Short mmCIF file of N, CA and C in Angstrom, two decimals:
data_model
loop_
_atom_site.label_atom_id
_atom_site.label_comp_id
_atom_site.label_asym_id
_atom_site.label_seq_id
_atom_site.Cartn_x
_atom_site.Cartn_y
_atom_site.Cartn_z
N MET A 1303 -27.22 6.77 18.68
CA MET A 1303 -26.10 7.15 17.97
C MET A 1303 -25.02 6.14 18.34
N ILE A 1304 -23.99 5.81 17.13
CA ILE A 1304 -22.98 5.07 17.15
C ILE A 1304 -21.73 5.81 17.97
N GLN A 1305 -21.26 5.03 19.18
CA GLN A 1305 -20.45 5.63 19.74
C GLN A 1305 -19.02 5.41 19.42
N ALA A 1306 -18.90 3.97 18.78
CA ALA A 1306 -17.51 3.67 18.29
C ALA A 1306 -17.90 2.39 17.33
N ILE A 1307 -16.75 2.32 16.35
CA ILE A 1307 -16.76 1.05 15.69
C ILE A 1307 -15.39 0.55 15.59
N LEU A 1308 -15.47 -0.66 15.75
CA LEU A 1308 -14.27 -1.40 16.01
C LEU A 1308 -14.02 -2.71 15.02
N VAL A 1309 -12.74 -2.83 14.72
CA VAL A 1309 -12.58 -3.96 13.89
C VAL A 1309 -11.49 -4.50 14.03
N PHE A 1310 -11.23 -5.79 14.64
CA PHE A 1310 -10.28 -6.66 14.97
C PHE A 1310 -10.12 -7.92 14.99
N ASN A 1311 -9.02 -8.55 14.75
CA ASN A 1311 -8.89 -10.11 14.28
C ASN A 1311 -9.16 -11.07 15.44
N ASN A 1312 -8.97 -12.12 15.12
CA ASN A 1312 -9.05 -13.16 16.04
C ASN A 1312 -8.38 -13.27 17.03
N HIS A 1313 -7.12 -12.51 16.88
CA HIS A 1313 -6.08 -12.35 18.29
C HIS A 1313 -6.37 -11.21 18.88
N GLY A 1314 -7.06 -10.33 18.77
CA GLY A 1314 -7.57 -9.16 19.18
C GLY A 1314 -6.73 -7.99 18.88
N LYS A 1315 -5.95 -7.87 17.58
CA LYS A 1315 -5.32 -7.15 16.86
C LYS A 1315 -6.44 -6.07 16.29
N PRO A 1316 -6.31 -4.60 16.67
CA PRO A 1316 -7.42 -3.81 16.12
C PRO A 1316 -6.82 -3.41 14.59
N ARG A 1317 -7.83 -3.50 13.70
CA ARG A 1317 -7.68 -3.04 12.57
C ARG A 1317 -8.27 -2.13 11.98
N LEU A 1318 -9.18 -1.64 12.57
CA LEU A 1318 -9.92 -0.27 12.48
C LEU A 1318 -10.68 0.08 13.88
N VAL A 1319 -10.15 1.10 14.18
CA VAL A 1319 -10.83 1.93 15.30
C VAL A 1319 -11.40 3.12 14.98
N ARG A 1320 -12.50 3.45 15.34
CA ARG A 1320 -13.08 4.86 15.21
C ARG A 1320 -14.40 5.11 16.36
N PHE A 1321 -13.71 6.30 17.18
CA PHE A 1321 -14.53 6.66 18.21
C PHE A 1321 -15.30 7.67 17.77
N TYR A 1322 -16.79 7.74 18.15
CA TYR A 1322 -17.31 9.10 18.01
C TYR A 1322 -17.58 9.98 19.24
N GLN A 1323 -16.70 9.52 20.26
CA GLN A 1323 -16.97 9.98 21.56
C GLN A 1323 -15.72 10.09 22.24
N ARG A 1324 -15.45 11.36 22.82
CA ARG A 1324 -13.90 11.72 23.22
C ARG A 1324 -13.42 10.61 24.11
N PHE A 1325 -12.29 10.00 24.39
CA PHE A 1325 -12.22 9.16 25.29
C PHE A 1325 -10.59 9.35 25.07
N PRO A 1326 -9.58 9.27 26.20
CA PRO A 1326 -8.14 9.33 26.28
C PRO A 1326 -7.79 8.14 25.69
N GLU A 1327 -6.35 8.04 25.13
CA GLU A 1327 -5.79 6.93 24.29
C GLU A 1327 -5.69 5.76 25.16
N GLU A 1328 -5.65 5.93 26.26
CA GLU A 1328 -5.28 4.60 27.42
C GLU A 1328 -6.79 4.20 27.67
N ILE A 1329 -7.67 4.86 27.72
CA ILE A 1329 -9.18 4.32 27.84
C ILE A 1329 -9.72 3.82 26.61
N GLN A 1330 -9.30 4.40 25.36
CA GLN A 1330 -9.84 3.81 24.10
C GLN A 1330 -9.03 2.34 23.92
N GLN A 1331 -7.61 2.33 24.35
CA GLN A 1331 -7.03 0.85 24.28
C GLN A 1331 -7.66 -0.16 25.34
N GLN A 1332 -8.13 0.49 26.58
CA GLN A 1332 -8.66 -0.50 27.33
C GLN A 1332 -10.26 -0.97 26.73
N ILE A 1333 -10.97 -0.08 26.16
CA ILE A 1333 -12.02 -0.47 25.74
C ILE A 1333 -11.99 -1.31 24.32
N VAL A 1334 -11.29 -1.40 23.69
CA VAL A 1334 -10.80 -2.24 22.39
C VAL A 1334 -10.28 -3.51 23.13
N ARG A 1335 -9.49 -3.79 24.20
CA ARG A 1335 -9.37 -5.10 24.77
C ARG A 1335 -10.24 -5.61 25.67
N GLU A 1336 -11.12 -4.91 26.40
CA GLU A 1336 -12.50 -5.16 27.19
C GLU A 1336 -13.58 -5.75 25.87
N THR A 1337 -13.82 -4.85 25.06
CA THR A 1337 -14.86 -5.45 23.95
C THR A 1337 -14.42 -7.02 23.10
N PHE A 1338 -13.12 -6.89 22.88
CA PHE A 1338 -12.53 -7.96 22.36
C PHE A 1338 -12.74 -9.24 23.24
N HIS A 1339 -12.56 -9.15 24.71
CA HIS A 1339 -12.52 -10.42 25.56
C HIS A 1339 -14.30 -10.50 25.70
N LEU A 1340 -14.98 -9.77 25.65
CA LEU A 1340 -16.53 -9.90 25.86
C LEU A 1340 -17.10 -10.70 24.52
N VAL A 1341 -16.52 -10.15 23.19
CA VAL A 1341 -16.98 -10.64 22.22
C VAL A 1341 -16.29 -12.25 21.86
N LEU A 1342 -15.05 -12.36 22.12
CA LEU A 1342 -14.29 -13.56 21.87
C LEU A 1342 -14.87 -14.70 22.60
N LYS A 1343 -15.46 -14.45 24.04
CA LYS A 1343 -15.78 -15.59 24.81
C LYS A 1343 -17.39 -16.09 24.64
N ARG A 1344 -17.87 -15.32 23.57
CA ARG A 1344 -19.13 -15.61 23.21
C ARG A 1344 -19.14 -16.72 21.87
N ASP A 1345 -20.04 -17.75 22.21
CA ASP A 1345 -20.25 -18.86 21.32
C ASP A 1345 -20.88 -18.35 19.95
N ASP A 1346 -20.51 -18.91 18.75
CA ASP A 1346 -20.88 -18.45 17.39
C ASP A 1346 -22.63 -18.75 17.39
N ASN A 1347 -23.22 -19.41 18.05
CA ASN A 1347 -24.70 -20.01 18.23
C ASN A 1347 -25.42 -18.80 18.97
N ILE A 1348 -24.91 -17.92 19.73
CA ILE A 1348 -25.44 -16.90 20.63
C ILE A 1348 -25.85 -15.70 19.73
N CYS A 1349 -26.72 -15.00 20.26
CA CYS A 1349 -27.26 -13.53 19.70
C CYS A 1349 -25.93 -12.80 19.77
N ASN A 1350 -26.09 -11.64 18.68
CA ASN A 1350 -24.92 -10.85 18.12
C ASN A 1350 -25.02 -9.66 19.00
N PHE A 1351 -25.67 -9.46 20.28
CA PHE A 1351 -25.90 -8.18 20.83
C PHE A 1351 -25.72 -8.43 22.19
N LEU A 1352 -24.95 -7.57 22.77
CA LEU A 1352 -24.73 -7.85 24.40
C LEU A 1352 -24.53 -6.35 24.86
N GLU A 1353 -24.70 -6.43 26.26
CA GLU A 1353 -24.55 -4.96 26.84
C GLU A 1353 -22.89 -4.50 26.94
N GLY A 1354 -22.99 -3.18 26.85
CA GLY A 1354 -21.87 -2.49 26.75
C GLY A 1354 -20.87 -2.91 27.90
N GLY A 1355 -19.55 -2.57 27.53
CA GLY A 1355 -18.58 -3.08 28.87
C GLY A 1355 -18.66 -1.93 29.64
N SER A 1356 -17.92 -2.07 30.99
CA SER A 1356 -17.88 -1.21 31.87
C SER A 1356 -17.43 0.15 31.66
N LEU A 1357 -16.48 0.00 30.77
CA LEU A 1357 -15.71 1.33 30.36
C LEU A 1357 -16.66 2.29 29.38
N ILE A 1358 -17.30 1.54 28.59
CA ILE A 1358 -17.96 2.45 27.46
C ILE A 1358 -19.39 2.95 28.23
N GLY A 1359 -19.84 2.64 29.01
CA GLY A 1359 -20.98 3.23 29.35
C GLY A 1359 -22.17 2.13 30.04
N GLY A 1360 -21.52 0.96 29.96
CA GLY A 1360 -22.44 0.05 30.99
C GLY A 1360 -23.56 -0.50 30.18
N SER A 1361 -24.66 -0.48 30.80
CA SER A 1361 -26.10 -1.05 30.36
C SER A 1361 -26.79 -0.27 29.49
N ASP A 1362 -26.36 0.92 29.36
CA ASP A 1362 -27.00 1.93 28.33
C ASP A 1362 -26.37 1.99 27.12
N TYR A 1363 -25.46 1.26 26.90
CA TYR A 1363 -24.80 0.74 25.60
C TYR A 1363 -24.81 -0.30 25.11
N LYS A 1364 -25.19 -0.96 23.83
CA LYS A 1364 -24.96 -2.21 23.72
C LYS A 1364 -23.89 -2.22 22.71
N LEU A 1365 -23.22 -3.37 22.46
CA LEU A 1365 -22.19 -4.09 21.54
C LEU A 1365 -22.89 -4.93 20.52
N ILE A 1366 -22.96 -4.69 19.35
CA ILE A 1366 -23.67 -5.32 18.26
C ILE A 1366 -22.37 -5.78 17.27
N TYR A 1367 -22.43 -7.02 16.97
CA TYR A 1367 -21.05 -7.39 15.98
C TYR A 1367 -21.52 -8.59 15.08
N ARG A 1368 -20.62 -8.66 14.42
CA ARG A 1368 -20.67 -9.76 13.53
C ARG A 1368 -19.14 -10.54 13.11
N HIS A 1369 -19.17 -11.64 13.03
CA HIS A 1369 -17.79 -12.45 12.73
C HIS A 1369 -17.84 -12.94 11.66
N TYR A 1370 -16.77 -12.18 11.00
CA TYR A 1370 -16.51 -12.87 9.31
C TYR A 1370 -15.29 -13.53 9.29
N ALA A 1371 -14.90 -14.54 8.78
CA ALA A 1371 -13.70 -15.25 8.82
C ALA A 1371 -12.95 -14.80 9.92
N THR A 1372 -11.84 -14.01 9.89
CA THR A 1372 -10.82 -13.45 10.74
C THR A 1372 -11.10 -12.21 11.48
N LEU A 1373 -12.18 -11.80 11.10
CA LEU A 1373 -12.21 -10.40 11.60
C LEU A 1373 -13.72 -10.19 12.19
N TYR A 1374 -13.66 -9.77 13.48
CA TYR A 1374 -14.90 -9.25 14.10
C TYR A 1374 -15.17 -7.61 13.77
N PHE A 1375 -16.37 -7.51 13.56
CA PHE A 1375 -16.92 -6.03 13.44
C PHE A 1375 -17.87 -5.85 14.63
N VAL A 1376 -17.68 -4.88 15.29
CA VAL A 1376 -18.25 -4.40 16.52
C VAL A 1376 -18.71 -2.88 16.43
N PHE A 1377 -20.03 -2.94 16.58
CA PHE A 1377 -20.54 -1.18 16.63
C PHE A 1377 -21.03 -1.14 17.98
N CYS A 1378 -20.31 -0.14 18.82
CA CYS A 1378 -20.95 0.21 20.35
C CYS A 1378 -22.06 1.54 19.91
N VAL A 1379 -23.22 1.11 20.43
CA VAL A 1379 -24.26 1.91 20.18
C VAL A 1379 -25.19 2.22 21.33
N ASP A 1380 -25.79 3.41 21.28
CA ASP A 1380 -26.39 3.62 22.78
C ASP A 1380 -28.04 2.83 22.49
N SER A 1381 -28.66 3.16 23.68
CA SER A 1381 -30.11 2.39 23.61
C SER A 1381 -30.96 2.93 22.30
N SER A 1382 -30.74 3.97 21.88
CA SER A 1382 -31.69 4.90 20.88
C SER A 1382 -31.46 3.87 19.57
N GLU A 1383 -30.45 3.20 19.15
CA GLU A 1383 -30.33 2.36 18.02
C GLU A 1383 -30.80 1.28 17.79
N SER A 1384 -31.43 0.79 16.77
CA SER A 1384 -31.97 -0.64 16.62
C SER A 1384 -30.97 -1.59 16.25
N GLU A 1385 -31.00 -2.76 17.12
CA GLU A 1385 -30.25 -3.72 16.91
C GLU A 1385 -29.97 -4.71 15.50
N LEU A 1386 -31.14 -4.59 15.00
CA LEU A 1386 -31.13 -5.32 13.57
C LEU A 1386 -30.69 -4.16 12.74
N GLY A 1387 -30.94 -2.97 12.73
CA GLY A 1387 -30.68 -1.90 11.73
C GLY A 1387 -29.12 -1.85 11.80
N ILE A 1388 -28.50 -2.13 12.89
CA ILE A 1388 -27.00 -1.99 12.94
C ILE A 1388 -26.32 -3.29 12.45
N LEU A 1389 -27.23 -4.33 12.45
CA LEU A 1389 -26.68 -5.60 12.23
C LEU A 1389 -26.65 -5.59 10.41
N ASP A 1390 -27.61 -4.94 10.05
CA ASP A 1390 -27.81 -4.42 8.55
C ASP A 1390 -26.64 -3.69 8.27
N LEU A 1391 -26.43 -2.47 8.88
CA LEU A 1391 -25.58 -1.72 8.67
C LEU A 1391 -23.99 -2.39 8.55
N ILE A 1392 -23.93 -3.14 9.56
CA ILE A 1392 -22.53 -4.11 9.37
C ILE A 1392 -22.30 -4.80 8.29
N GLN A 1393 -23.45 -5.43 7.87
CA GLN A 1393 -23.58 -6.15 6.42
C GLN A 1393 -23.53 -5.30 5.30
N VAL A 1394 -23.91 -4.26 5.14
CA VAL A 1394 -23.81 -3.16 4.17
C VAL A 1394 -22.21 -2.83 3.96
N PHE A 1395 -21.71 -2.81 5.18
CA PHE A 1395 -20.21 -1.99 5.24
C PHE A 1395 -19.29 -3.25 5.01
N VAL A 1396 -19.57 -4.48 5.41
CA VAL A 1396 -18.61 -5.40 4.72
C VAL A 1396 -18.91 -5.81 3.17
N GLU A 1397 -20.15 -5.67 2.84
CA GLU A 1397 -20.25 -5.86 1.35
C GLU A 1397 -19.76 -5.17 0.54
N THR A 1398 -19.66 -3.56 1.06
CA THR A 1398 -19.01 -2.60 0.14
C THR A 1398 -17.48 -2.79 0.09
N LEU A 1399 -17.37 -3.32 1.32
CA LEU A 1399 -15.66 -3.38 1.52
C LEU A 1399 -15.25 -4.63 0.58
N ASP A 1400 -15.98 -5.28 0.27
CA ASP A 1400 -16.05 -6.63 -0.51
C ASP A 1400 -15.89 -6.28 -2.08
N LYS A 1401 -17.07 -5.34 -2.24
CA LYS A 1401 -17.05 -4.79 -3.65
C LYS A 1401 -15.87 -3.93 -3.93
N CYS A 1402 -15.31 -3.20 -3.14
CA CYS A 1402 -14.31 -1.99 -3.38
C CYS A 1402 -13.11 -2.91 -3.68
N PHE A 1403 -12.76 -4.01 -2.69
CA PHE A 1403 -11.39 -4.70 -2.86
C PHE A 1403 -11.40 -5.92 -3.28
N GLU A 1404 -12.76 -6.28 -3.79
CA GLU A 1404 -12.88 -7.65 -4.34
C GLU A 1404 -12.32 -8.85 -3.62
N ASN A 1405 -13.20 -9.30 -2.63
CA ASN A 1405 -13.07 -10.39 -1.80
C ASN A 1405 -12.08 -9.69 -0.70
N VAL A 1406 -12.52 -8.82 0.10
CA VAL A 1406 -11.79 -8.09 1.06
C VAL A 1406 -11.31 -9.14 2.18
N CYS A 1407 -9.99 -8.95 2.33
CA CYS A 1407 -9.25 -9.74 3.66
C CYS A 1407 -8.73 -8.69 4.69
N GLU A 1408 -8.21 -9.29 5.54
CA GLU A 1408 -7.63 -8.40 6.64
C GLU A 1408 -6.51 -7.84 6.11
N LEU A 1409 -5.64 -8.36 5.17
CA LEU A 1409 -4.69 -7.47 4.74
C LEU A 1409 -5.04 -6.10 3.96
N ASP A 1410 -6.21 -6.16 3.38
CA ASP A 1410 -6.75 -4.81 2.71
C ASP A 1410 -7.14 -4.03 3.80
N LEU A 1411 -7.40 -4.37 4.82
CA LEU A 1411 -7.79 -3.34 5.80
C LEU A 1411 -6.43 -2.79 6.44
N ILE A 1412 -5.26 -3.45 6.38
CA ILE A 1412 -4.04 -3.09 6.86
C ILE A 1412 -3.56 -2.25 5.72
N PHE A 1413 -3.46 -2.67 4.44
CA PHE A 1413 -2.45 -1.78 3.55
C PHE A 1413 -3.58 -0.74 2.78
N HIS A 1414 -4.90 -0.64 3.05
CA HIS A 1414 -5.53 0.35 2.39
C HIS A 1414 -6.40 0.76 3.34
N MET A 1415 -5.68 1.39 4.65
CA MET A 1415 -6.57 1.96 5.60
C MET A 1415 -7.14 3.31 5.11
N ASP A 1416 -6.59 4.29 4.35
CA ASP A 1416 -7.21 5.38 3.68
C ASP A 1416 -8.45 4.96 3.06
N LYS A 1417 -8.46 4.19 2.09
CA LYS A 1417 -9.80 3.72 1.73
C LYS A 1417 -10.96 2.98 2.29
N VAL A 1418 -10.56 2.35 3.21
CA VAL A 1418 -11.25 1.83 4.43
C VAL A 1418 -12.02 2.91 5.08
N HIS A 1419 -11.10 3.72 5.91
CA HIS A 1419 -11.83 5.00 6.18
C HIS A 1419 -12.75 6.09 5.50
N TYR A 1420 -12.07 6.01 4.39
CA TYR A 1420 -13.01 6.77 3.39
C TYR A 1420 -14.82 6.20 3.41
N ILE A 1421 -14.44 4.36 3.23
CA ILE A 1421 -15.70 4.12 2.96
C ILE A 1421 -16.45 4.14 3.97
N LEU A 1422 -15.86 4.07 5.32
CA LEU A 1422 -16.72 4.29 6.64
C LEU A 1422 -17.16 5.48 6.65
N GLN A 1423 -16.38 6.81 6.24
CA GLN A 1423 -16.85 7.88 6.36
C GLN A 1423 -18.07 7.83 5.66
N GLU A 1424 -18.29 7.21 4.33
CA GLU A 1424 -19.35 7.57 3.57
C GLU A 1424 -20.92 6.81 4.24
N VAL A 1425 -20.48 5.77 5.01
CA VAL A 1425 -21.42 5.14 5.61
C VAL A 1425 -21.91 6.04 6.91
N VAL A 1426 -20.81 6.30 7.68
CA VAL A 1426 -21.22 6.63 9.13
C VAL A 1426 -20.46 7.88 9.21
N MET A 1427 -20.85 9.19 9.65
CA MET A 1427 -19.92 10.31 9.95
C MET A 1427 -20.47 10.89 11.50
N GLY A 1428 -19.70 11.14 12.27
CA GLY A 1428 -20.00 11.69 13.61
C GLY A 1428 -20.91 10.84 14.34
N GLY A 1429 -20.84 9.61 14.26
CA GLY A 1429 -21.81 8.66 14.85
C GLY A 1429 -23.07 8.37 14.28
N MET A 1430 -23.36 9.27 13.28
CA MET A 1430 -24.75 9.15 12.62
C MET A 1430 -24.60 8.35 11.12
N VAL A 1431 -25.59 7.50 10.90
CA VAL A 1431 -25.61 6.88 9.53
C VAL A 1431 -25.96 7.89 8.48
N LEU A 1432 -25.23 7.81 7.53
CA LEU A 1432 -25.34 8.84 6.34
C LEU A 1432 -26.07 7.96 5.18
N GLU A 1433 -25.33 6.77 4.81
CA GLU A 1433 -25.76 6.34 3.80
C GLU A 1433 -25.84 4.67 3.62
N THR A 1434 -26.88 3.96 3.28
CA THR A 1434 -26.94 2.66 3.44
C THR A 1434 -26.90 1.84 2.04
N ASN A 1435 -27.08 2.62 1.04
CA ASN A 1435 -27.26 2.12 -0.31
C ASN A 1435 -26.00 1.67 -0.96
N MET A 1436 -25.37 0.41 -1.01
CA MET A 1436 -24.15 0.11 -1.30
C MET A 1436 -23.61 0.54 -2.73
N ASN A 1437 -24.43 0.57 -3.47
CA ASN A 1437 -24.19 0.97 -5.00
C ASN A 1437 -23.62 2.46 -4.74
N GLU A 1438 -24.23 3.27 -3.78
CA GLU A 1438 -23.94 4.88 -4.01
C GLU A 1438 -22.85 4.96 -3.34
N ILE A 1439 -22.50 4.09 -2.15
CA ILE A 1439 -21.24 4.07 -1.63
C ILE A 1439 -20.15 3.74 -2.52
N VAL A 1440 -20.19 2.85 -3.42
CA VAL A 1440 -19.34 2.44 -4.15
C VAL A 1440 -18.85 3.30 -5.34
N ALA A 1441 -20.27 3.77 -5.93
CA ALA A 1441 -19.85 5.02 -6.73
C ALA A 1441 -19.12 6.29 -6.11
N GLN A 1442 -19.45 6.74 -5.09
CA GLN A 1442 -18.47 7.79 -4.42
C GLN A 1442 -16.96 7.31 -4.32
N MET A 1443 -16.93 6.04 -4.20
CA MET A 1443 -15.65 5.64 -3.83
C MET A 1443 -14.66 5.60 -5.22
N ASP A 1444 -15.54 5.31 -6.35
CA ASP A 1444 -14.86 5.23 -7.48
C ASP A 1444 -14.83 6.76 -8.01
N ALA A 1445 -15.61 7.72 -7.55
CA ALA A 1445 -15.48 8.90 -7.88
C ALA A 1445 -14.12 9.56 -7.45
N GLN A 1446 -13.88 9.15 -6.11
CA GLN A 1446 -12.69 9.79 -5.35
C GLN A 1446 -11.55 9.03 -5.75
N SER A 1447 -11.46 7.76 -6.31
CA SER A 1447 -10.25 7.12 -6.98
C SER A 1447 -9.63 7.81 -8.29
N ARG A 1448 -10.68 8.08 -9.08
CA ARG A 1448 -10.67 8.92 -10.34
C ARG A 1448 -10.12 10.10 -10.04
N LEU A 1449 -10.61 11.00 -9.18
CA LEU A 1449 -10.11 12.26 -8.79
C LEU A 1449 -8.69 12.23 -8.37
N GLU A 1450 -8.03 11.35 -7.50
CA GLU A 1450 -6.92 10.96 -7.08
C GLU A 1450 -6.15 10.72 -8.12
N LYS A 1451 -6.78 9.82 -8.93
CA LYS A 1451 -5.59 9.63 -10.23
C LYS A 1451 -5.42 10.81 -11.25
N SER A 1452 -6.22 11.51 -11.12
CA SER A 1452 -6.52 12.54 -12.13
C SER A 1452 -5.28 13.69 -11.52
N GLU A 1453 -5.09 14.08 -10.20
CA GLU A 1453 -4.47 14.77 -9.66
C GLU A 1453 -3.04 14.11 -9.42
N GLY A 1454 -2.79 12.83 -9.77
CA GLY A 1454 -1.52 12.31 -9.58
C GLY A 1454 -1.41 11.71 -8.24
N GLY A 1455 -2.43 11.47 -7.47
CA GLY A 1455 -2.43 10.77 -6.20
C GLY A 1455 -1.53 11.81 -5.12
N LEU A 1456 -1.59 11.34 -3.75
CA LEU A 1456 -1.05 11.75 -2.97
C LEU A 1456 0.39 12.10 -2.91
N SER A 1457 1.04 10.93 -3.66
CA SER A 1457 2.60 10.39 -3.49
C SER A 1457 3.11 11.29 -4.53
N ALA A 1458 2.13 12.20 -5.25
CA ALA A 1458 2.85 13.19 -6.31
C ALA A 1458 2.91 14.64 -5.58
N ALA A 1459 2.31 14.60 -4.64
CA ALA A 1459 1.97 16.06 -4.16
C ALA A 1459 3.01 16.82 -3.75
N PRO A 1460 4.14 16.13 -2.90
CA PRO A 1460 5.50 17.08 -2.76
C PRO A 1460 6.20 17.55 -4.06
N ALA A 1461 6.32 16.47 -4.83
CA ALA A 1461 6.94 16.82 -6.01
C ALA A 1461 6.61 18.37 -6.80
N ARG A 1462 4.90 17.95 -6.80
CA ARG A 1462 4.31 19.32 -7.41
C ARG A 1462 4.66 20.48 -6.63
N ALA A 1463 4.74 20.31 -5.21
CA ALA A 1463 4.84 21.77 -4.47
C ALA A 1463 6.23 22.35 -4.74
N VAL A 1464 7.19 21.16 -4.70
CA VAL A 1464 8.62 21.58 -4.89
C VAL A 1464 8.62 22.43 -6.22
N SER A 1465 8.20 21.54 -7.29
CA SER A 1465 8.05 22.17 -8.68
C SER A 1465 7.52 23.59 -8.83
N ALA A 1466 6.31 23.82 -7.88
CA ALA A 1466 5.66 25.21 -7.96
C ALA A 1466 6.68 26.22 -7.23
N VAL A 1467 7.31 25.88 -6.10
CA VAL A 1467 8.16 26.83 -5.72
C VAL A 1467 9.29 27.20 -6.56
N LYS A 1468 9.96 26.20 -7.26
CA LYS A 1468 10.90 26.59 -8.07
C LYS A 1468 10.42 27.34 -9.05
N ASN A 1469 9.31 27.42 -9.63
CA ASN A 1469 8.80 28.04 -10.99
C ASN A 1469 8.31 29.59 -10.39
N ILE A 1470 8.43 29.95 -8.93
CA ILE A 1470 8.15 31.22 -8.67
C ILE A 1470 9.36 32.28 -9.29
N ASN A 1471 8.62 33.06 -10.07
CA ASN A 1471 9.52 34.07 -10.69
C ASN A 1471 9.45 35.41 -9.78
N LEU A 1472 10.60 35.50 -8.96
CA LEU A 1472 10.83 36.85 -8.31
C LEU A 1472 11.96 37.65 -8.78
N PRO A 1473 11.91 38.79 -9.06
CA PRO A 1473 13.01 39.59 -9.69
C PRO A 1473 14.30 39.60 -9.05
N GLU A 1474 13.98 40.10 -7.62
CA GLU A 1474 15.43 39.77 -6.95
C GLU A 1474 14.73 39.22 -5.48
N ILE A 1475 15.86 38.45 -4.92
CA ILE A 1475 15.46 37.69 -3.79
C ILE A 1475 15.70 39.07 -2.35
N PRO A 1476 14.93 39.39 -1.68
CA PRO A 1476 15.28 40.54 -0.45
C PRO A 1476 16.53 39.93 0.48
N ARG A 1477 17.40 40.68 0.74
CA ARG A 1477 18.37 40.54 1.67
C ARG A 1477 18.12 40.68 3.13
N ASN A 1478 17.53 41.78 3.16
CA ASN A 1478 17.06 42.24 4.68
C ASN A 1478 15.57 42.73 4.71
N ILE A 1479 14.92 42.44 5.35
CA ILE A 1479 13.54 42.76 5.67
C ILE A 1479 13.45 43.61 6.99
N ASN A 1480 12.95 44.75 6.73
CA ASN A 1480 12.58 45.76 7.98
C ASN A 1480 11.17 46.14 8.10
N ILE A 1481 10.86 45.83 9.53
CA ILE A 1481 9.37 46.02 10.08
C ILE A 1481 9.69 46.97 11.17
N GLY A 1482 9.21 47.93 11.23
CA GLY A 1482 9.62 48.80 12.33
C GLY A 1482 10.73 48.78 13.06
N ASP A 1483 10.84 48.13 14.30
CA ASP A 1483 12.24 47.84 15.03
C ASP A 1483 12.87 46.65 14.68
N LEU A 1484 12.06 45.82 13.98
CA LEU A 1484 12.44 44.42 13.61
C LEU A 1484 13.14 44.53 12.16
N ASN A 1485 14.80 44.00 12.31
CA ASN A 1485 15.26 43.62 11.11
C ASN A 1485 15.80 42.29 11.11
N ILE A 1486 15.10 41.58 9.64
CA ILE A 1486 15.54 40.31 9.54
C ILE A 1486 16.42 40.15 8.58
N LYS A 1487 17.34 39.26 8.37
CA LYS A 1487 18.38 39.05 7.67
C LYS A 1487 18.00 37.82 6.84
N VAL A 1488 17.85 37.73 5.70
CA VAL A 1488 17.35 36.78 4.79
C VAL A 1488 18.66 35.86 4.38
N PRO A 1489 19.07 34.72 4.53
CA PRO A 1489 20.09 33.68 4.21
C PRO A 1489 20.05 33.61 2.55
N ASN A 1490 21.21 33.29 2.24
CA ASN A 1490 21.60 33.21 0.87
C ASN A 1490 20.83 31.74 0.41
N LEU A 1491 19.91 31.85 -0.29
CA LEU A 1491 19.02 31.00 -0.83
C LEU A 1491 19.58 30.00 -1.96
N SER A 1492 20.41 30.55 -2.68
CA SER A 1492 20.74 30.29 -3.98
C SER A 1492 21.24 28.97 -3.89
N GLN A 1493 21.51 28.09 -3.13
CA GLN A 1493 22.12 26.81 -2.99
C GLN A 1493 20.99 26.01 -2.95
N PHE A 1494 19.89 26.45 -2.83
CA PHE A 1494 18.33 25.61 -2.94
C PHE A 1494 17.70 25.71 -4.12
N VAL A 1495 18.28 26.53 -5.06
CA VAL A 1495 17.50 26.72 -6.44
C VAL A 1495 18.00 25.90 -7.59
#
């Protein structure tokens, strides 16, 4: 099972952090720092698998990573996962990001975090691999984009909510609400209409 997915740049700044096991915030930050230092000190010609750090479970867990340009993609997995399968999963994830963002870079991960998380959820959910077919993932991403555009996107939601409330047609706004011994006086709301 996948325990965590970490993406950070060459300077150790996390760009994507997803834990599938519950850790306190301080421990998560320590795991990211420890993982970065473990991966950074390895030579590019060395195998992309190493034992997990002391914080995330030690020898029962493995860190499997790939280094692309300025980003490290690190998957922390338990001993039941195949190292080569996870390397292939990292490749699928990166290629899917590349297809969706047309030549993905670190800035895409920063400014389109919602899309990156959506793509990651199409690939892995709850620590289990869901989909490895890149074309299917891209098709789901396109369908989600079309749905957001047809609904006006998330940025239009507050305006739609306000107009819906304004269009509520109440014959008369109640001034006092009595429920048993409880008496509630409703303020004058005409200034908001």
